[in-house]
Short mmCIF file of C-alpha atoms in Angstrom, two decimals:
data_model
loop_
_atom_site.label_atom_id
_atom_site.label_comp_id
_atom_site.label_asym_id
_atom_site.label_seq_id
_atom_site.Cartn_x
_atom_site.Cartn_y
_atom_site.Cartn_z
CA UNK V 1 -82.62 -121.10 -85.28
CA UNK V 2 -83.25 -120.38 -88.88
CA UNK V 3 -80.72 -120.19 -91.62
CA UNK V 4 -81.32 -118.87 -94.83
CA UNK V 5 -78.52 -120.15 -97.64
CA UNK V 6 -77.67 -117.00 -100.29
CA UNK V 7 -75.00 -118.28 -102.40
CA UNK V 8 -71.67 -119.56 -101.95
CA UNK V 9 -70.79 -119.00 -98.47
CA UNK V 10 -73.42 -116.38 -97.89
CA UNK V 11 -75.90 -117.28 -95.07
CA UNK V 12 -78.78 -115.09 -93.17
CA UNK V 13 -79.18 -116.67 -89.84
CA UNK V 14 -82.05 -115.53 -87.83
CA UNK V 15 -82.12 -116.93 -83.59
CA UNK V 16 -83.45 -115.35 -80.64
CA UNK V 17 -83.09 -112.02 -81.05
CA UNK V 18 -80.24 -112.25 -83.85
CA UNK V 19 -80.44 -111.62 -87.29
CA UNK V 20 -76.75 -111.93 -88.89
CA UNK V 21 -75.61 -112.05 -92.67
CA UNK V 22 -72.56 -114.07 -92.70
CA UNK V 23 -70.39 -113.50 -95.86
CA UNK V 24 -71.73 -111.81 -98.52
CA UNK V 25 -69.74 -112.00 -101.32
CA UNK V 26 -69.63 -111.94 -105.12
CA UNK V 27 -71.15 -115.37 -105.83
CA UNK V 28 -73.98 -114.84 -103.45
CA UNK V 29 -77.08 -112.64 -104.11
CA UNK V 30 -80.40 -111.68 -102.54
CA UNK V 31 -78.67 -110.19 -99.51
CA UNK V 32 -78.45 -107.07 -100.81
CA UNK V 33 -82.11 -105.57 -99.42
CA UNK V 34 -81.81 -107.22 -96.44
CA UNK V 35 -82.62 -104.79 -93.06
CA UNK V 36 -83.16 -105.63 -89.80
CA UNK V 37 -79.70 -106.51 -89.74
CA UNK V 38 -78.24 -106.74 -86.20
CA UNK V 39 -75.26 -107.41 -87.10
CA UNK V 40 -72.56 -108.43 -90.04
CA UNK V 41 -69.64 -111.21 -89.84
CA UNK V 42 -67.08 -111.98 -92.36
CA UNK V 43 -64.83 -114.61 -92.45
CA UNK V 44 -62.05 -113.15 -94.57
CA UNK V 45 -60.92 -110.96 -97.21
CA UNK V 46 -61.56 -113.05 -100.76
CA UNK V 47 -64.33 -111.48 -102.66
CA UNK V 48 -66.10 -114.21 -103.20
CA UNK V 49 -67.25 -114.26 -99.54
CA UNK V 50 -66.72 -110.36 -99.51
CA UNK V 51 -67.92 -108.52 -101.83
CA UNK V 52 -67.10 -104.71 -101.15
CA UNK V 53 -68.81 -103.07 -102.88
CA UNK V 54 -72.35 -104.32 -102.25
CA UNK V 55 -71.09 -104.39 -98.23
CA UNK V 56 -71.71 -100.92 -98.52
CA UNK V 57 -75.23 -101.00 -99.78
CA UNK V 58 -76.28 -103.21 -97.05
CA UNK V 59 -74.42 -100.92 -94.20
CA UNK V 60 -76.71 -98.07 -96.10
CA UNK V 61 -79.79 -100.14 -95.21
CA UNK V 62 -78.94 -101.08 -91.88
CA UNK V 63 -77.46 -97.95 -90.61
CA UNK V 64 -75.28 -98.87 -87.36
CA UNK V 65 -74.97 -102.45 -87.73
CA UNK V 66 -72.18 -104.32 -86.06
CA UNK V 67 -69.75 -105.34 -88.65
CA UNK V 68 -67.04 -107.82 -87.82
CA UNK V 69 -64.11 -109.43 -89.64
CA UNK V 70 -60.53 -110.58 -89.50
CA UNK V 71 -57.81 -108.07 -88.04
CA UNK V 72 -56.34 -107.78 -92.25
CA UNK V 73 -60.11 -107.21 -93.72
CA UNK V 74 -60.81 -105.14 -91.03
CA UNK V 75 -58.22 -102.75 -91.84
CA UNK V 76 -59.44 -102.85 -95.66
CA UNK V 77 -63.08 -102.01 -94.73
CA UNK V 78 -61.79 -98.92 -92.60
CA UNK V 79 -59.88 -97.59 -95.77
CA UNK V 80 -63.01 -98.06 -97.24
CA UNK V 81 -64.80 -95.83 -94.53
CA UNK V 82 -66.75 -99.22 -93.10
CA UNK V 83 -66.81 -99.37 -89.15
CA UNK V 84 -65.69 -102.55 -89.24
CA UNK V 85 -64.26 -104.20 -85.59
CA UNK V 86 -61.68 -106.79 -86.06
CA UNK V 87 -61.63 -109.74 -84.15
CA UNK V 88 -59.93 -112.88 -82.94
CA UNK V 89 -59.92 -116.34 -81.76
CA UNK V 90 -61.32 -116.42 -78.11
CA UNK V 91 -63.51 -113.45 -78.64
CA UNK V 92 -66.93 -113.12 -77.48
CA UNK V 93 -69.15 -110.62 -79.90
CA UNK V 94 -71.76 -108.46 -77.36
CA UNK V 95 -74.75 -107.02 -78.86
CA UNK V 96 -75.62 -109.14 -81.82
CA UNK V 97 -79.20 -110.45 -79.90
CA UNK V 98 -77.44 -114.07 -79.79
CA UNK V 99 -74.03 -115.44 -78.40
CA UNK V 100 -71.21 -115.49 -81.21
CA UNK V 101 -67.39 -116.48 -80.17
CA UNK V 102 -64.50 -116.26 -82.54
CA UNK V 103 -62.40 -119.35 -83.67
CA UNK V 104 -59.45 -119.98 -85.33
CA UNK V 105 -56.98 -117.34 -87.33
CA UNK V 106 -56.08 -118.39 -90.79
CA UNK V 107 -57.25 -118.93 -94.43
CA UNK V 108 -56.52 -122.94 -95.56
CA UNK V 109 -53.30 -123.06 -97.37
CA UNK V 110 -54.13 -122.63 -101.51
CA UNK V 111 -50.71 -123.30 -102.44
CA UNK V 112 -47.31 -122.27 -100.89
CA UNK V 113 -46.15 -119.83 -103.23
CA UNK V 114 -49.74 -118.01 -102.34
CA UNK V 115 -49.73 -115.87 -98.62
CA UNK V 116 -52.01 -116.97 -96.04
CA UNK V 117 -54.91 -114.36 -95.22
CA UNK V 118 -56.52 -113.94 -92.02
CA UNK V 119 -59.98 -115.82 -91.53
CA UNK V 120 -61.45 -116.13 -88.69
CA UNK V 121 -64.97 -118.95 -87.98
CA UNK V 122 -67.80 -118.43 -85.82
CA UNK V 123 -69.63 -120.39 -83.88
CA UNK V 124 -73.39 -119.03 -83.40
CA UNK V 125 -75.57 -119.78 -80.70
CA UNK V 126 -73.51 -122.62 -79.14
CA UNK V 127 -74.80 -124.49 -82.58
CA UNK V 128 -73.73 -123.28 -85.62
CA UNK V 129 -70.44 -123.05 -87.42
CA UNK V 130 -69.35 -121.22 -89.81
CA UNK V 131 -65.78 -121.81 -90.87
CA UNK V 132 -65.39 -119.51 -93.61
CA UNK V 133 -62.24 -120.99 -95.66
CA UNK V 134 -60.97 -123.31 -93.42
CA UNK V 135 -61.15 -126.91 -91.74
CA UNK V 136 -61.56 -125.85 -87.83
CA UNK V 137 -62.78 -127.95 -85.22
CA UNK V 138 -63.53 -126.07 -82.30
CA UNK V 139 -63.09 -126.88 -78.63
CA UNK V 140 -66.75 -127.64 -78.26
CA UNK V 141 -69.36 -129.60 -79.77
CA UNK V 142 -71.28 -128.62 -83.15
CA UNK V 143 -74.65 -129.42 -83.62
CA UNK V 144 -75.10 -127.63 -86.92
CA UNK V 145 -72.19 -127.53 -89.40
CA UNK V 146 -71.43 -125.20 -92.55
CA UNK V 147 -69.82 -127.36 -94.91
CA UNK V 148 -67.16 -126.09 -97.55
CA UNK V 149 -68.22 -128.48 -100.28
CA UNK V 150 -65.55 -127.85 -102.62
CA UNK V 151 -62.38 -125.33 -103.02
CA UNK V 152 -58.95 -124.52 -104.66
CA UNK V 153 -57.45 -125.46 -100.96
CA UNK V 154 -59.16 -128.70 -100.55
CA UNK V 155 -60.00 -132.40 -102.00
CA UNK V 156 -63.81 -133.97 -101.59
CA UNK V 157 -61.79 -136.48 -98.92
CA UNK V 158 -60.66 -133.35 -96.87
CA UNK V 159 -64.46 -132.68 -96.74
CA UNK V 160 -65.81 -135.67 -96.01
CA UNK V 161 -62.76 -136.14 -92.94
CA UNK V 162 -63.85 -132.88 -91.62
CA UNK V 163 -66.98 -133.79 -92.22
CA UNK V 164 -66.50 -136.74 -89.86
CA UNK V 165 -63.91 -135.20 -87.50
CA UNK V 166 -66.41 -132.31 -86.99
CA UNK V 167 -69.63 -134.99 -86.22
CA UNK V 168 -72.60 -132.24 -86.27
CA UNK V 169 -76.32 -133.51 -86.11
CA UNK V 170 -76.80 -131.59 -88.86
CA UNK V 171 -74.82 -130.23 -92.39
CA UNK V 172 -75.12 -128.14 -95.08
CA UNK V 173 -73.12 -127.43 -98.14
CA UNK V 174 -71.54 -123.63 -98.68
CA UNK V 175 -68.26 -122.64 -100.86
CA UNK V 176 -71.05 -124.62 -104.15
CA UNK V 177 -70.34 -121.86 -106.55
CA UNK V 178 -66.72 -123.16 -107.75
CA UNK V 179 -68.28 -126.45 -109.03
CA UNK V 180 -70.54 -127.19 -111.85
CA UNK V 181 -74.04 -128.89 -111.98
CA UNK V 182 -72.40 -132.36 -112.51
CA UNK V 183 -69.71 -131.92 -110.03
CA UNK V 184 -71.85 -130.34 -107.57
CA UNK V 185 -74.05 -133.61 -107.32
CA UNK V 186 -71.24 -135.26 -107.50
CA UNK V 187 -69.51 -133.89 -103.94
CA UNK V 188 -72.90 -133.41 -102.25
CA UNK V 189 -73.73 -137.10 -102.73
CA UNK V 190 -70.27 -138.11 -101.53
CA UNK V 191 -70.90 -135.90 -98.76
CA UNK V 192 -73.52 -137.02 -97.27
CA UNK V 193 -73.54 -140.77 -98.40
CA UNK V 194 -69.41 -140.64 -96.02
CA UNK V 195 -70.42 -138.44 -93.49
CA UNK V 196 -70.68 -139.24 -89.53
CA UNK V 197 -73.56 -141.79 -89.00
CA UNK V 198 -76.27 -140.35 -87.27
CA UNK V 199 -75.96 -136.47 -89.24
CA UNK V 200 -78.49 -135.17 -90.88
CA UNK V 201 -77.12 -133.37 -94.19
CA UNK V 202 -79.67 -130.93 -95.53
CA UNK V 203 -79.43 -129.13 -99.15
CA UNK V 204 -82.16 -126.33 -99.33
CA UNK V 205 -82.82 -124.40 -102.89
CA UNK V 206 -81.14 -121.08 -102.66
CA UNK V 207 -83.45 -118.50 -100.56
CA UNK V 208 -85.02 -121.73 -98.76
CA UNK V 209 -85.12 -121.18 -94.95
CA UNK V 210 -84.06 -124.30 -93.00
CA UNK V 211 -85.16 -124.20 -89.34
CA UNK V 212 -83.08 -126.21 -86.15
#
């Protein structure tokens, strides 16, 4: 498996015969001349893993890619002519070159006067998860673990007991673009100096391909 960090959230992950773009949103960049695509998932509807406007210029360059997403941004992307399918926890996504199933149903709480969205993770390849905005631990092992780093919903000790709770061989940071320069370092060394013993937590320049 190789997976190619973007931005933010945004991830290109390339296994088998897969070749998936994971979040593409407003922080993230480089994803927009991607082809090749076989297929498009999206955790939920905040533009910063969404953005929908440039969604449309990759659908232009991959024409008939399968796009997934949450039953609410689903429903968006249709008003916005996108074929998009929406799916759920315990679904299984055919045709995508690699196995993909469907975890979990909604957005970590922000604050309670705020709604909850739909967001849905995925886990890709029986290795890689992708929570989107969220702190799921699935029913099954992870060997390779998206990390939310930092967000409005969560403290650095959320992420580090996920972190733990979760127990991957391997981690990455995503959800970076809400910190600074200082405060990034800050939460990636905490990260990986309080994560599970025995995990490997990697932190590739943007564009760098990491391969599993």
């Amino acid at each position: 498996m190789q997976i190619t960090r973007l931005g933010h959230s945004c991830l290109l992950v390339e296994d088998d015969n897969a070749r998936l773009l994971i979040d593409p949103g407003t922080y993230s960049h480089g994803f927009e001349t991607l082809t090749g695509l076989t297929g498009i998932l999206v955790t939920h509807q905040h533009p910063d893993h969404l953005d929908r406007s440039r969604l449309g210029e990759v659908l232009a360059k991959n024409p008939g890619v399968a796009l997934y997403t949450d039953p609410q941004t689903a429903a968006m992307l249709q008003t916005d002519g996108m074929a998009a399918v929406a799916v759920a926890a315990g679904d299984t996504l055919p045709d995508l070159g690699t196995h993909v199933s469907v975890h979990g149903h909604d957005h970590a709480v922000i604050h309670c006067d705020l709604p909850v969205v739909d967001n849905v993770s995925y886990l890709i390849g029986g290795r890689l998860l992708h929570p989107g905005d969220a702190l799921l631990v699935p029913q099954t092992p992870v060997e390779i673990l998206a990390l939310p780093a930092a967000a409005p919903w969560m403290a650095v000790k959320e992420a580090v007991d996920y972190h733990r709770t979760v127990s991957a061989a391997h981690a990455f940071p995503i959800h970076t673009s809400v910190l600074s320069d200082g405060g990034l370092e800050l939460h990636l060394r905490l990260l990986e100096n309080l994560g599970p013993d025995g995990c490997a937590f990697h932190n590739p320049e943007h564009g760098q391909a990491m391969q599993f």
